[in-house]
């Protein structure tokens, strides 16, 4: 029977309707062969054209400005519009964070490279938030063509914008309301609940818990929450970075081995510094969204979602032993 579920943080609804399709097994992807390194890959080191434009670099990772940015620094933008046609400066930054090794994937990244990658994310977020024009900065990673990655060489992106994204605004509002009513962080309560009943739990380690989201919008949507209450991802320590890399590595290996390297996005939601003081009620986290289905009219017409896989079954499937 279809099941209407609400994301307790954002208030968004989803219909979990597994009868419409599918068992988790139905999403196993065709095996594809990894391509060889292209001779003219722009991201490869040291000869790729992008490498020459780097603005930050450590041993295994470097950062460049996006060649076709969605957000641009102030001196390059204009305003237009009117009462009926509001338009604003698409003010901000758009950067690409590139792993130097073309052949690695997140499921086989070493501990040290995870640490470097997460450390670079932290440093770039701090850099962007130091700019008073930046309201929000998003770290995201696109893996595969269906997830929007146009270049195969592994890379993440960081956006910094002068407007608050509506998804994040809903999370901030919902978690603030919950805190007002209960004097507790809603994410801390979720960590406890998911660890308690374990229905959707996939993995945990000393610092993190990973579970399939209760009101998942997409099949195999996974949330990774830190066990320790902290609103700002940029504040996590080296040992927490290592444990985050550890749990992410396990998740991507499970996705790879159980559904054959699906395309996916992940992104980090962290407290924006210019929204009052969300440090009591907001709790940074990471969301992983495999891209196994296409959006239909319902999703576009309502901005709510129908998920055709039960999150409980998805969790069970991901943590089951390989067969
Ligand atoms: Zn490359
Ligand atoms: Zn919390
Ligand atoms: Zn979130």
Coordinates of C-alpha atoms and ligand atoms in Angstrom, one line a residue:
X1 CA 0.0 0.0 0.0
X2 CA 1.3 3.5 -0.8
X3 CA 2.5 5.3 2.3
X4 CA 2.5 9.1 2.8
X5 CA 5.5 10.2 4.8
X6 CA 6.7 13.6 5.9
X7 CA 10.2 14.8 6.3
X8 CA 10.0 16.0 9.9
X9 CA 12.7 18.7 9.2
X10 CA 11.5 20.3 6.0
X11 CA 7.8 19.4 6.2
X12 CA 8.0 18.0 2.7
X13 CA 5.8 15.0 1.7
X14 CA 6.8 11.9 -0.2
X15 CA 4.7 9.0 -1.3
X16 CA 6.5 5.7 -0.7
X17 CA 4.9 3.5 -3.4
X18 CA 7.0 0.4 -3.8
X19 CA 4.2 -1.4 -5.7
X20 CA 4.6 1.0 -8.6
X21 CA 7.9 -0.7 -9.3
X22 CA 10.2 -2.2 -7.6
X23 CA 12.3 -4.3 -5.4
X24 CA 15.8 -2.9 -4.6
X25 CA 17.2 -5.6 -6.9
X26 CA 15.4 -4.0 -9.9
X27 CA 17.8 -1.0 -9.7
X28 CA 21.0 -3.0 -10.3
X29 CA 22.7 -1.1 -13.1
X30 CA 24.3 -2.6 -16.2
X31 CA 28.0 -3.1 -15.7
X32 CA 30.1 -0.6 -17.5
X33 CA 33.8 -0.6 -18.1
X34 CA 35.9 2.2 -16.7
X35 CA 37.2 4.3 -19.5
X36 CA 40.9 4.8 -19.8
X37 CA 42.4 8.1 -18.9
X38 CA 41.8 10.5 -21.8
X39 CA 44.9 11.9 -23.4
X40 CA 43.5 15.3 -23.3
X41 CA 41.6 15.3 -20.0
X42 CA 41.5 18.9 -18.8
X43 CA 41.7 17.9 -15.1
X44 CA 44.7 15.6 -15.3
X45 CA 47.9 16.7 -13.7
X46 CA 50.3 18.2 -14.8
X47 CA 49.3 18.8 -18.4
X48 CA 45.5 19.4 -18.3
X49 CA 44.4 22.9 -19.2
X50 CA 42.4 23.3 -16.0
X51 CA 45.4 22.5 -13.8
X52 CA 47.1 25.6 -15.0
X53 CA 44.2 27.8 -13.6
X54 CA 44.4 26.3 -10.0
X55 CA 43.8 28.7 -7.1
X56 CA 44.5 26.2 -4.2
X57 CA 46.4 23.0 -4.1
X58 CA 47.6 20.3 -1.6
X59 CA 49.2 17.0 -2.3
X60 CA 46.4 15.0 -3.9
X61 CA 43.7 17.7 -4.5
X62 CA 43.5 21.1 -6.2
X63 CA 40.9 23.8 -6.8
X64 CA 40.0 25.8 -9.9
X65 CA 37.3 28.4 -10.7
X66 CA 34.5 26.8 -12.8
X67 CA 35.0 27.7 -16.4
X68 CA 31.2 28.2 -16.8
X69 CA 30.2 29.5 -13.4
X70 CA 26.5 29.7 -12.2
X71 CA 27.6 32.4 -9.8
X72 CA 30.1 35.1 -10.4
X73 CA 32.0 37.7 -8.4
X74 CA 30.4 41.1 -8.2
X75 CA 32.4 43.0 -10.8
X76 CA 31.3 40.7 -13.6
X77 CA 27.5 40.9 -13.1
X78 CA 24.5 43.1 -13.9
X79 CA 21.0 43.5 -12.7
X80 CA 17.8 43.6 -14.7
X81 CA 14.1 43.0 -14.3
X82 CA 11.2 45.0 -12.9
X83 CA 8.2 44.4 -10.6
X84 CA 6.9 41.5 -12.7
X85 CA 10.3 40.1 -13.7
X86 CA 12.6 40.1 -10.6
X87 CA 16.2 39.3 -11.4
X88 CA 19.2 39.7 -9.2
X89 CA 22.9 39.4 -9.5
X90 CA 23.9 35.8 -9.6
X91 CA 26.5 36.8 -7.1
X92 CA 29.0 34.4 -5.6
X93 CA 31.6 31.8 -6.6
X94 CA 31.6 28.5 -8.4
X95 CA 34.7 26.3 -7.9
X96 CA 35.7 22.8 -8.9
X97 CA 37.6 20.6 -6.4
X98 CA 39.6 18.0 -8.3
X99 CA 41.3 14.8 -7.2
X100 CA 44.6 14.7 -8.9
X101 CA 44.4 11.0 -9.7
X102 CA 42.0 10.4 -12.7
X103 CA 41.5 6.7 -11.8
X104 CA 40.4 6.9 -8.2
X105 CA 36.8 6.8 -7.2
X106 CA 35.2 7.6 -3.9
X107 CA 34.8 3.9 -3.1
X108 CA 38.6 3.3 -3.2
X109 CA 39.9 6.6 -1.9
X110 CA 42.7 6.2 0.7
X111 CA 42.3 7.6 4.2
X112 CA 44.7 10.4 3.6
X113 CA 43.0 11.5 0.4
X114 CA 39.6 11.6 2.1
X115 CA 41.2 13.7 4.8
X116 CA 42.6 16.1 2.2
X117 CA 39.4 16.3 0.2
X118 CA 37.3 17.0 3.3
X119 CA 39.9 19.5 4.6
X120 CA 39.8 21.4 1.3
X121 CA 36.0 21.5 1.5
X122 CA 36.3 23.1 5.0
X123 CA 38.9 25.6 3.9
X124 CA 36.9 26.7 0.9
X125 CA 33.7 27.1 2.9
X126 CA 35.5 29.2 5.4
X127 CA 36.9 31.3 2.6
X128 CA 33.5 31.9 1.0
X129 CA 31.7 32.6 4.3
X130 CA 34.3 35.3 5.1
X131 CA 32.7 37.2 2.2
X132 CA 29.7 39.2 3.5
X133 CA 27.9 38.9 0.2
X134 CA 27.8 35.1 0.6
X135 CA 24.6 33.8 2.2
X136 CA 25.1 30.1 1.5
X137 CA 27.9 27.9 0.3
X138 CA 27.2 24.3 -0.9
X139 CA 29.7 21.5 -1.3
X140 CA 28.5 19.0 -3.8
X141 CA 29.8 16.0 -5.8
X142 CA 28.3 14.7 -9.0
X143 CA 29.3 11.2 -10.0
X144 CA 28.3 10.0 -13.5
X145 CA 26.4 11.5 -16.4
X146 CA 22.9 11.1 -14.9
X147 CA 24.1 13.1 -11.9
X148 CA 25.4 16.0 -14.0
X149 CA 29.1 15.1 -14.2
X150 CA 30.2 16.1 -17.7
X151 CA 33.8 15.2 -17.1
X152 CA 34.7 11.7 -15.9
X153 CA 37.8 12.8 -13.9
X154 CA 36.6 12.8 -10.3
X155 CA 35.7 16.2 -9.0
X156 CA 33.4 18.0 -6.6
X157 CA 32.0 21.5 -6.8
X158 CA 31.6 24.4 -4.4
X159 CA 29.0 27.0 -4.9
X160 CA 28.7 30.2 -2.9
X161 CA 25.5 32.3 -3.5
X162 CA 24.0 35.6 -2.3
X163 CA 20.6 33.9 -1.8
X164 CA 19.5 31.2 0.7
X165 CA 18.6 28.0 -1.2
X166 CA 14.9 27.1 -0.4
X167 CA 15.7 23.5 0.6
X168 CA 18.2 24.8 3.2
X169 CA 15.8 27.5 4.3
X170 CA 13.2 24.9 5.0
X171 CA 15.6 22.8 7.1
X172 CA 16.7 25.8 9.1
X173 CA 13.1 26.8 9.8
X174 CA 11.9 23.3 10.6
X175 CA 14.8 22.6 13.0
X176 CA 14.4 26.0 14.7
X177 CA 10.7 25.3 15.3
X178 CA 11.4 21.9 16.7
X179 CA 14.0 23.3 19.0
X180 CA 11.6 26.0 20.2
X181 CA 9.0 23.3 21.0
X182 CA 11.3 20.6 22.5
X183 CA 14.5 22.4 23.5
X184 CA 16.3 19.7 21.5
X185 CA 18.0 19.4 18.2
X186 CA 15.8 17.4 15.8
X187 CA 18.8 15.9 14.1
X188 CA 20.2 14.6 17.4
X189 CA 16.8 13.1 18.1
X190 CA 16.9 11.4 14.7
X191 CA 20.4 10.0 15.3
X192 CA 19.2 8.4 18.5
X193 CA 16.0 7.1 17.0
X194 CA 17.7 5.6 13.9
X195 CA 20.4 4.0 16.1
X196 CA 17.7 2.7 18.4
X197 CA 15.3 0.8 16.0
X198 CA 17.9 0.3 13.3
X199 CA 15.3 -0.2 10.6
X200 CA 17.0 2.0 8.1
X201 CA 20.5 2.0 9.6
X202 CA 23.2 1.1 7.1
X203 CA 26.5 1.8 8.8
X204 CA 27.9 3.5 11.9
X205 CA 31.3 4.3 13.4
X206 CA 32.5 6.3 16.4
X207 CA 31.5 9.7 14.9
X208 CA 28.8 9.0 12.2
X209 CA 25.7 7.2 11.4
X210 CA 24.4 6.4 7.9
X211 CA 20.8 5.5 7.2
X212 CA 18.2 5.5 4.4
X213 CA 16.1 8.6 4.9
X214 CA 12.6 7.8 6.3
X215 CA 10.9 10.2 3.8
X216 CA 13.4 9.4 1.0
X217 CA 12.6 11.3 -2.2
X218 CA 14.8 8.9 -4.3
X219 CA 15.5 5.2 -4.1
X220 CA 18.5 4.5 -1.8
X221 CA 18.6 8.2 -0.6
X222 CA 21.1 8.1 2.3
X223 CA 21.7 10.6 5.1
X224 CA 25.0 10.7 7.0
X225 CA 24.7 12.4 10.3
X226 CA 27.5 13.2 12.8
X227 CA 26.7 11.8 16.3
X228 CA 28.1 14.9 17.9
X229 CA 25.9 18.0 17.8
X230 CA 27.7 20.6 15.6
X231 CA 26.1 23.0 13.2
X232 CA 29.3 23.9 11.2
X233 CA 31.0 21.2 9.1
X234 CA 34.1 23.5 8.8
X235 CA 34.7 22.8 12.6
X236 CA 35.1 19.0 12.4
X237 CA 38.5 17.7 13.5
X238 CA 40.9 15.5 11.6
X239 CA 39.8 12.3 13.4
X240 CA 36.2 13.2 12.5
X241 CA 37.3 13.8 8.9
X242 CA 38.9 10.3 8.9
X243 CA 35.8 8.7 10.2
X244 CA 33.6 10.6 7.7
X245 CA 35.9 9.3 4.9
X246 CA 35.6 5.8 6.4
X247 CA 31.8 5.7 6.5
X248 CA 31.5 7.3 3.1
X249 CA 34.0 4.8 1.6
X250 CA 31.8 2.0 3.0
X251 CA 28.6 3.5 1.6
X252 CA 30.1 4.1 -1.9
X253 CA 31.5 0.5 -1.9
X254 CA 28.1 -0.8 -0.9
X255 CA 26.4 1.2 -3.7
X256 CA 29.0 0.0 -6.1
X257 CA 28.9 -3.6 -5.2
X258 CA 25.1 -3.9 -4.7
X259 CA 23.8 -1.7 -7.6
X260 CA 26.9 -1.6 -9.8
X261 CA 28.3 1.9 -9.6
X262 CA 25.1 4.0 -9.9
X263 CA 25.4 7.7 -10.7
X264 CA 24.9 9.8 -7.6
X265 CA 25.1 13.2 -6.1
X266 CA 26.1 14.1 -2.6
X267 CA 26.0 17.4 -0.8
X268 CA 26.9 18.9 2.5
X269 CA 24.4 21.0 4.5
X270 CA 26.1 23.2 7.0
X271 CA 24.8 26.1 9.1
X272 CA 25.2 29.5 7.3
X273 CA 26.8 32.0 9.6
X274 CA 24.5 34.9 8.7
X275 CA 21.2 33.3 9.7
X276 CA 21.0 34.4 13.4
X277 CA 22.7 31.8 15.4
X278 CA 21.7 28.3 14.2
X279 CA 24.3 26.5 16.3
X280 CA 21.8 25.3 18.9
X281 CA 19.3 23.8 16.6
X282 CA 21.0 23.1 13.3
X283 CA 23.2 20.0 12.8
X284 CA 25.4 19.7 9.7
X285 CA 25.0 16.6 7.6
X286 CA 25.6 15.0 4.3
X287 CA 22.9 13.7 1.9
X288 CA 23.6 11.1 -0.8
X289 CA 21.1 10.8 -3.7
X290 CA 21.7 7.9 -6.2
X291 CA 20.2 8.9 -9.6
X292 CA 18.3 5.8 -10.6
X293 CA 14.9 7.3 -11.6
X294 CA 13.7 10.2 -13.6
X295 CA 11.5 13.0 -12.3
X296 CA 7.9 12.8 -13.5
X297 CA 4.9 15.2 -13.7
X298 CA 4.0 14.6 -10.1
X299 CA 7.4 15.8 -8.9
X300 CA 7.4 18.8 -11.2
X301 CA 3.8 19.7 -10.5
X302 CA 3.9 19.4 -6.8
X303 CA 7.6 19.6 -5.8
X304 CA 6.9 16.5 -3.7
X305 CA 8.2 13.1 -4.6
X306 CA 7.1 9.5 -5.2
X307 CA 9.7 7.0 -4.2
X308 CA 9.3 3.5 -5.6
X309 CA 11.6 1.8 -3.2
X310 CA 10.9 1.3 0.5
X311 CA 13.7 3.0 2.5
X312 CA 13.7 0.0 5.0
X313 CA 14.1 -2.5 2.1
X314 CA 16.8 -0.3 0.5
X315 CA 18.8 -0.3 3.8
X316 CA 18.4 -4.0 4.3
X317 CA 19.6 -4.6 0.7
X318 CA 22.6 -2.3 1.0
X319 CA 23.9 -4.0 4.2
X320 CA 23.2 -7.5 3.2
X321 CA 26.2 -9.8 2.5
X322 CA 27.3 -10.0 -1.1
X323 CA 25.7 -12.9 -2.9
Ligands
LIG1 ZN1 41.8 13.2 -15.9
LIG2 ZN1 22.1 18.0 16.9
LIG3 ZN1 19.9 18.5 4.5

